[in-house]
mmCIF file of C-alpha atoms in Angstrom:
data_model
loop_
_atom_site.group_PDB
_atom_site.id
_atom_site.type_symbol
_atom_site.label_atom_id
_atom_site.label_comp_id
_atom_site.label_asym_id
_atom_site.label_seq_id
_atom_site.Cartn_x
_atom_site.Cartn_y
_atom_site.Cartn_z
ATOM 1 C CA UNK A 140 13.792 -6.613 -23.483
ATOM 2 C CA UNK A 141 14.566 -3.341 -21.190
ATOM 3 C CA UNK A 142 13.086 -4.291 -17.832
ATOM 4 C CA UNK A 143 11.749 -1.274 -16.202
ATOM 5 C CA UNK A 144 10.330 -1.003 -12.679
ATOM 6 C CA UNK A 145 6.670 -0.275 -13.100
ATOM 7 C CA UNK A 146 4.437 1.108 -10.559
ATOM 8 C CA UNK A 147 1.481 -1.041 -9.767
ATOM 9 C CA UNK A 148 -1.371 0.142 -8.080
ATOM 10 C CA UNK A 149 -4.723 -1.514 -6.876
ATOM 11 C CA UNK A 150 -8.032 0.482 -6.848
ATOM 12 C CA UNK A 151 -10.412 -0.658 -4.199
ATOM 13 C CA UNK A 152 -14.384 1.058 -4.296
ATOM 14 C CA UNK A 153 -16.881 -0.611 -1.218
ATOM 15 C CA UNK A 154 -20.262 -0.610 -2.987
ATOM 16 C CA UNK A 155 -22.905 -1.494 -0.161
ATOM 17 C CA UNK A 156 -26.515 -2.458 -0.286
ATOM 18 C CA UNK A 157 -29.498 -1.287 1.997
ATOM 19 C CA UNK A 158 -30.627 -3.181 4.601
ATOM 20 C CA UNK A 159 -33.082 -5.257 4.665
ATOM 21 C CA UNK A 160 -35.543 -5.929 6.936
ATOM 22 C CA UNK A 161 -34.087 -8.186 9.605
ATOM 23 C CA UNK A 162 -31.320 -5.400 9.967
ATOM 24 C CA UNK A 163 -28.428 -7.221 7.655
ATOM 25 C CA UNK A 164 -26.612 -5.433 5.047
ATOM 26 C CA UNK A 165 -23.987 -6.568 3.047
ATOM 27 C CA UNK A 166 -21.043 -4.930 0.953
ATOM 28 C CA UNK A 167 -19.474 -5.838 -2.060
ATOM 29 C CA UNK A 168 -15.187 -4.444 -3.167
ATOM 30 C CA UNK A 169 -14.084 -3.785 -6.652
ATOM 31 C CA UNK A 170 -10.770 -3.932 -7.111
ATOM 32 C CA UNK A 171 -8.928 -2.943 -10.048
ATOM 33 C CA UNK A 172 -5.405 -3.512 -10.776
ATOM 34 C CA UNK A 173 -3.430 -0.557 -12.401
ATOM 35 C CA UNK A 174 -0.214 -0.767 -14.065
ATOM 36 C CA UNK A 175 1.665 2.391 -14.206
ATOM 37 C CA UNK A 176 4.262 3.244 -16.256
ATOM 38 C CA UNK A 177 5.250 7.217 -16.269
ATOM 39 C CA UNK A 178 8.048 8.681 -18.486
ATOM 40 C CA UNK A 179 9.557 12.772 -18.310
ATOM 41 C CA UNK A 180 9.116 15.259 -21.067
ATOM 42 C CA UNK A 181 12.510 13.583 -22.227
ATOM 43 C CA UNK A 182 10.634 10.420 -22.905
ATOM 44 C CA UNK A 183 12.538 8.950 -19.977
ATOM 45 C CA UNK A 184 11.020 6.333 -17.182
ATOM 46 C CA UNK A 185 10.388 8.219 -13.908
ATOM 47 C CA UNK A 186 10.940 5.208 -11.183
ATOM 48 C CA UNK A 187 11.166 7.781 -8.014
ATOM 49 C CA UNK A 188 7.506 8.129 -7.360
ATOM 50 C CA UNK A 189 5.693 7.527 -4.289
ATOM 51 C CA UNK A 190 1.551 6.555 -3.740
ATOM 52 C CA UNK A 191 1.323 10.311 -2.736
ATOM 53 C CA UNK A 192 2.380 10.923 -6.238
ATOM 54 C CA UNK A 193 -0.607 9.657 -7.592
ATOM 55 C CA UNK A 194 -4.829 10.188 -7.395
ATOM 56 C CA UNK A 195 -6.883 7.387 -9.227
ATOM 57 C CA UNK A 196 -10.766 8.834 -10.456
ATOM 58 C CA UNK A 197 -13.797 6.927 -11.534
ATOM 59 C CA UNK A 198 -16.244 9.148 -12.803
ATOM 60 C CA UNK A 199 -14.944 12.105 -11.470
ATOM 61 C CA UNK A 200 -14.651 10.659 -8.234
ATOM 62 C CA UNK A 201 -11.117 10.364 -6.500
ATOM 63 C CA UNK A 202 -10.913 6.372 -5.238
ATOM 64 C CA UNK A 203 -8.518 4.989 -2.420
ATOM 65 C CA UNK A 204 -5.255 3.845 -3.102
ATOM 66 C CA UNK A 205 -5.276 0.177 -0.839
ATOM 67 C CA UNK A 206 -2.090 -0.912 -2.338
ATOM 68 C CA UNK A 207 1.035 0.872 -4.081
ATOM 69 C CA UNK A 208 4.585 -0.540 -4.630
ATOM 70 C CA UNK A 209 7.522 0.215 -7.107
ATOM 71 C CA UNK A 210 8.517 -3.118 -7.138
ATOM 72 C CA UNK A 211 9.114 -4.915 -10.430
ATOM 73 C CA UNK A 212 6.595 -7.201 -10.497
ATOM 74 C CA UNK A 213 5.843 -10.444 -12.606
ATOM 75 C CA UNK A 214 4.650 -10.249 -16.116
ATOM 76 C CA UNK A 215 2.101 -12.971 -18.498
ATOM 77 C CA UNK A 216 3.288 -12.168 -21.934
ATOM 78 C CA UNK A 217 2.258 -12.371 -25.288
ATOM 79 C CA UNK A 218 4.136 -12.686 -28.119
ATOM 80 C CA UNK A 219 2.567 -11.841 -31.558
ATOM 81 C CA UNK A 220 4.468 -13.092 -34.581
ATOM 82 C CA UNK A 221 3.933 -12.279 -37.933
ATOM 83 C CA UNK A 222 4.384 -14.694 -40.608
ATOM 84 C CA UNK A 223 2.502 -13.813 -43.175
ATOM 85 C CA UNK A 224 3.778 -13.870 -46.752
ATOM 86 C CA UNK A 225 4.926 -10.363 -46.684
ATOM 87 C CA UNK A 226 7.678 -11.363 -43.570
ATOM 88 C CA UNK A 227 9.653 -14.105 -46.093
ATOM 89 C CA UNK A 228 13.084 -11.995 -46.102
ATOM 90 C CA UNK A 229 12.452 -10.766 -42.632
ATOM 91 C CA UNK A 230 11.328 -13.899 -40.516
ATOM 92 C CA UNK A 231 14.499 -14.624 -39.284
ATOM 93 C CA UNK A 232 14.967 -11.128 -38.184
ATOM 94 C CA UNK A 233 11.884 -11.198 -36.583
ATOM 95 C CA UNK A 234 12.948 -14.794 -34.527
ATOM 96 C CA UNK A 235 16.008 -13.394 -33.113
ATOM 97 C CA UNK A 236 13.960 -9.872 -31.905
ATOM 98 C CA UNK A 237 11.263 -12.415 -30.066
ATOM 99 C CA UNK A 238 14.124 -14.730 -29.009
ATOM 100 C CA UNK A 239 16.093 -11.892 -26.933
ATOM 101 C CA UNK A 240 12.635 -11.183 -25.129
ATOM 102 C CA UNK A 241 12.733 -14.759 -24.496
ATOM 103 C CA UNK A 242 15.763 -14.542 -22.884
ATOM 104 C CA UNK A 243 15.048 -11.397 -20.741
ATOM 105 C CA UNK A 244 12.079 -13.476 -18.984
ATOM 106 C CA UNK A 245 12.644 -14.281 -14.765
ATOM 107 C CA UNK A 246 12.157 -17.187 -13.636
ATOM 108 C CA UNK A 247 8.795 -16.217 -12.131
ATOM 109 C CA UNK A 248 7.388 -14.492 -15.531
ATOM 110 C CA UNK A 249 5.477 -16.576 -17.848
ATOM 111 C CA UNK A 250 4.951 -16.188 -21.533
ATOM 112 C CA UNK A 251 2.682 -17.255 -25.115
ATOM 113 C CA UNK A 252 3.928 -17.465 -28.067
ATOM 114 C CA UNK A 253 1.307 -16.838 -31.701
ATOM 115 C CA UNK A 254 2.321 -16.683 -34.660
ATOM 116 C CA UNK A 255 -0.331 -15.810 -37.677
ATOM 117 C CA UNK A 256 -1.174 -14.865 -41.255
ATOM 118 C CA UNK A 257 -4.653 -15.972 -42.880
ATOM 119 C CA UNK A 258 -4.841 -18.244 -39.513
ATOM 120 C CA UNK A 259 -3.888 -17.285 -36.210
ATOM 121 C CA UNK A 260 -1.810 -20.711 -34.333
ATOM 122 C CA UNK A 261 -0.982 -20.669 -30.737
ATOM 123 C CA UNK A 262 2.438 -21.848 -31.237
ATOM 124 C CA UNK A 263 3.601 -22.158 -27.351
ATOM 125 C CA UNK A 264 0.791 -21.879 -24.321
ATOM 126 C CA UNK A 265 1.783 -19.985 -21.617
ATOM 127 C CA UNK A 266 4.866 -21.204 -19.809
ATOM 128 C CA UNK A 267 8.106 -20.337 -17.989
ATOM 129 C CA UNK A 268 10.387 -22.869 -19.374
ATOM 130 C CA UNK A 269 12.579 -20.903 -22.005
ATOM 131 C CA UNK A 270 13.596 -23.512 -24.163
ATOM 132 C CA UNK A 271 9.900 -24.433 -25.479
ATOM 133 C CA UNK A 272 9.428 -20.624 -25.993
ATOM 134 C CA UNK A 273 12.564 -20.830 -28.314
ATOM 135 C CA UNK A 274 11.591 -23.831 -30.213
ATOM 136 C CA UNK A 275 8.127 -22.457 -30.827
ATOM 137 C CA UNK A 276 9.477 -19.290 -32.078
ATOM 138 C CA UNK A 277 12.059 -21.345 -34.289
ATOM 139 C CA UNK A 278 8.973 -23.075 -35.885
ATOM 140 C CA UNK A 279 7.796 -20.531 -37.900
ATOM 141 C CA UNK A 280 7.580 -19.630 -40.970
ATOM 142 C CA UNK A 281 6.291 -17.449 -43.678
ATOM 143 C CA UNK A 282 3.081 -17.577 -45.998
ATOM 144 C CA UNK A 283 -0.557 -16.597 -46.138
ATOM 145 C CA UNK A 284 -1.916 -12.991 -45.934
ATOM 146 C CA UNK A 285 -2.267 -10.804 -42.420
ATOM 147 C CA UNK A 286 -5.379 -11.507 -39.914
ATOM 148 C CA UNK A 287 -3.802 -9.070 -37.776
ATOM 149 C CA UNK A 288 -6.859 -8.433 -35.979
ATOM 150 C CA UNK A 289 -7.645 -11.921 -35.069
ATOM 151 C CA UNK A 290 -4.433 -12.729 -33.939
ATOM 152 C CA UNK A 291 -4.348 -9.527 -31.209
ATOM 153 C CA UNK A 292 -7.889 -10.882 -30.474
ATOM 154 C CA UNK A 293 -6.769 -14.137 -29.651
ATOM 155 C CA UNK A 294 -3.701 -13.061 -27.551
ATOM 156 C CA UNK A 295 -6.049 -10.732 -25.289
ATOM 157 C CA UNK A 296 -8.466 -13.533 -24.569
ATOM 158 C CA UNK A 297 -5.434 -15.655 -23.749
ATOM 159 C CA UNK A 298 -4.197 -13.508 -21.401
ATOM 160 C CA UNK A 299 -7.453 -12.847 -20.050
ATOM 161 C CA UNK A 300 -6.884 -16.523 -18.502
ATOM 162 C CA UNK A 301 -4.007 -16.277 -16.481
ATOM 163 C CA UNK A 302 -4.970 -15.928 -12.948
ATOM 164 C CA UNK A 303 -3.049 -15.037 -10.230
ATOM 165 C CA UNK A 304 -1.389 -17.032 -7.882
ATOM 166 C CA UNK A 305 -2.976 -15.588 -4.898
ATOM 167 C CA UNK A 306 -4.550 -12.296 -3.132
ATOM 168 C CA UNK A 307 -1.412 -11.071 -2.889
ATOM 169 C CA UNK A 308 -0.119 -11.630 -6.536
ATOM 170 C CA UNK A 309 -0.157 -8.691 -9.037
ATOM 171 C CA UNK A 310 1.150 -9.564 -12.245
ATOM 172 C CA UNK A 311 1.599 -7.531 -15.343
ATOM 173 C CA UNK A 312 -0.334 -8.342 -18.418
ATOM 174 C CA UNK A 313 1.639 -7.174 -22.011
ATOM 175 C CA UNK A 314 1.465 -8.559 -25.827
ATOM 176 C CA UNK A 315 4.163 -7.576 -28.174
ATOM 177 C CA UNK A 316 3.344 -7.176 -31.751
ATOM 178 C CA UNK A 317 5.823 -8.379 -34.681
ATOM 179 C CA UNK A 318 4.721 -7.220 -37.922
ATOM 180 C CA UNK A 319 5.643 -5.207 -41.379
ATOM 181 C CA UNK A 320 2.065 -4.424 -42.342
ATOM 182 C CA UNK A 321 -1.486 -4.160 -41.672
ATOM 183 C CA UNK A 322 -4.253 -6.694 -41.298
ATOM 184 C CA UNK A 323 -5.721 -7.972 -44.535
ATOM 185 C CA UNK A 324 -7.849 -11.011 -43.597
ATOM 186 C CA UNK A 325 -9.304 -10.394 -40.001
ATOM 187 C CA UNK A 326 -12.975 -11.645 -39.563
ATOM 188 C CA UNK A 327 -12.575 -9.705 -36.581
ATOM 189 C CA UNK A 328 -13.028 -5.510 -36.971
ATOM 190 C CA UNK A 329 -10.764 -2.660 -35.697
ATOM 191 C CA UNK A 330 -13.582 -2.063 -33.285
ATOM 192 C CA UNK A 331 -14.052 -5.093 -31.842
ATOM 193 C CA UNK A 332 -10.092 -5.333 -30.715
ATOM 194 C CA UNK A 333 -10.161 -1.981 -29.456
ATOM 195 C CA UNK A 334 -13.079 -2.402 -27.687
ATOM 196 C CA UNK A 335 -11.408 -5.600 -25.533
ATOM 197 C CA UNK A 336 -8.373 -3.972 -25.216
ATOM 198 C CA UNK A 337 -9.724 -1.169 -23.545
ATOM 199 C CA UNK A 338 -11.358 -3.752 -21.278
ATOM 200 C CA UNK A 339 -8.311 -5.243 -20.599
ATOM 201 C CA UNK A 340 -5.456 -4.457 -18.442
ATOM 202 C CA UNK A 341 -2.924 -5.637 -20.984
ATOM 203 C CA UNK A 342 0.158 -3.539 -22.467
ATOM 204 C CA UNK A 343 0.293 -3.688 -26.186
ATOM 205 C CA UNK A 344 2.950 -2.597 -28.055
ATOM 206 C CA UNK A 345 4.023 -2.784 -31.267
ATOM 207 C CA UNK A 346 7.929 -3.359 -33.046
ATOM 208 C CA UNK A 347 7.296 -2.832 -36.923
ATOM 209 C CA UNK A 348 10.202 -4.108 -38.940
ATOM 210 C CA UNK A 349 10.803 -1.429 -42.065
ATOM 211 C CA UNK A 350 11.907 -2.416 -45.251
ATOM 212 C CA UNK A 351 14.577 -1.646 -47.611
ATOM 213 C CA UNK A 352 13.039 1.331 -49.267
ATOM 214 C CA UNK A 353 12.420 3.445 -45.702
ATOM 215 C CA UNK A 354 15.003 5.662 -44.058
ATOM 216 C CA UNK A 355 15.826 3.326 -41.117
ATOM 217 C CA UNK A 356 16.055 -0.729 -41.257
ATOM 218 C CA UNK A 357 15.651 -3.252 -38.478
ATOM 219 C CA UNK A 358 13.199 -3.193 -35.484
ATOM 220 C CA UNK A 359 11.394 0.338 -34.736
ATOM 221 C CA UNK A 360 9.263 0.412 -31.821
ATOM 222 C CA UNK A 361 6.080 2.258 -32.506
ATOM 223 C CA UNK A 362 3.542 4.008 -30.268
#
């Protein structure tokens, strides 16, 4: 996995109440954790940018930057494997693609692994040892039809979970998507995932692996 340096910035917005009677007032912070990732007209990362680079708006209303850093930070992923029926021929391509993101982990970034088709499994809870990422991703194996929906569904309420280690921890949030088709089975709607991933402050992206009968083979990463 190409490690980039992202740019992380946290959104703070002091929301206070009126007094009351006896003269007390009190005042609540919302602060929102932003994950920035900023490429050229090249489609190249830009990793030279400073906080006076960047303005942050909430309903048309520019917000203070509290903190800013370029530093590579942490990162809670999800792995989303696809092993439906369709993926027979192409599982094992599949394992070693989600094995070599395995490998690119630090020591201090933790990681799911789910693999699905007409049920979604968490394979491998979030950890940091390598080894029982690797095994869980060995364990798969193809059948079933594509509950693509429920599966993404899953992985963002997963990651929902992982809380930081303190104040001063800002970890990145991403799920990686494995699959050669689209969902076929999901109780849950289009909608309904959209809807929580705009919510959430998780990455998705998505590596489709194209058959025999399109122009290019092997892993393409999609927008």
């Amino acid at each position: 996995m190409k490690r980039i340096a992202l740019l992380a910035a946290v959104l703070a917005a002091a929301l206070s109440t009126t007094p009351s009677a006896q003269g007390t007032f009190r005042t609540g912070v919302d602060v929102v954790s932003l994950n920035v990732t900023i490429v050229d007209t090249t489609n190249h990362y830009v990793t030279d940018l400073d906080e006076k680079d960047f303005s942050v708006f909430e309903d048309g209303v520019k917000q203070d930057l509290s903190f800013f850093t370029r530093k590579q930070q942490p990162i809670a992923l999800s792995l989303l494997l696809d092993s439906s029926a369709s993926m027979e021929d192409k599982l094992g391509t599949l394992q070693i693609a989600a094995a070599n993101f395995v490998k690119r982990l630090k020591s201090n970034d933790t990681a799911q692994v789910i693999d699905f088709d007409s049920r979604v499994e968490i394979r491998q809870g979030f950890t940091s040892n390598q080894n029982e990422l690797q095994s869980a991703i060995q364990q798969t194996s193809a059948g079933g039809s594509t509950s693509l929906y429920n599966a993404i569904y899953i992985a963002l309420k997963e990651l929902a979970k992982v809380k930081a280690a303190g104040d001063e921890d800002v970890r990145r949030q991403a799920l990686v998507l494995f699959s050669d088709g689209e969902d076929t089975s999901s109780l849950i709607s289009f909608d309904e995932v959209l809807e929580l991933a705009k919510r959430s402050e998780v990455a998705i992206f998505t590596i489709a692996l194209r058959g025999a009968d399109t122009q290019s083979k092997g892993f393409h990463e999609a927008e």
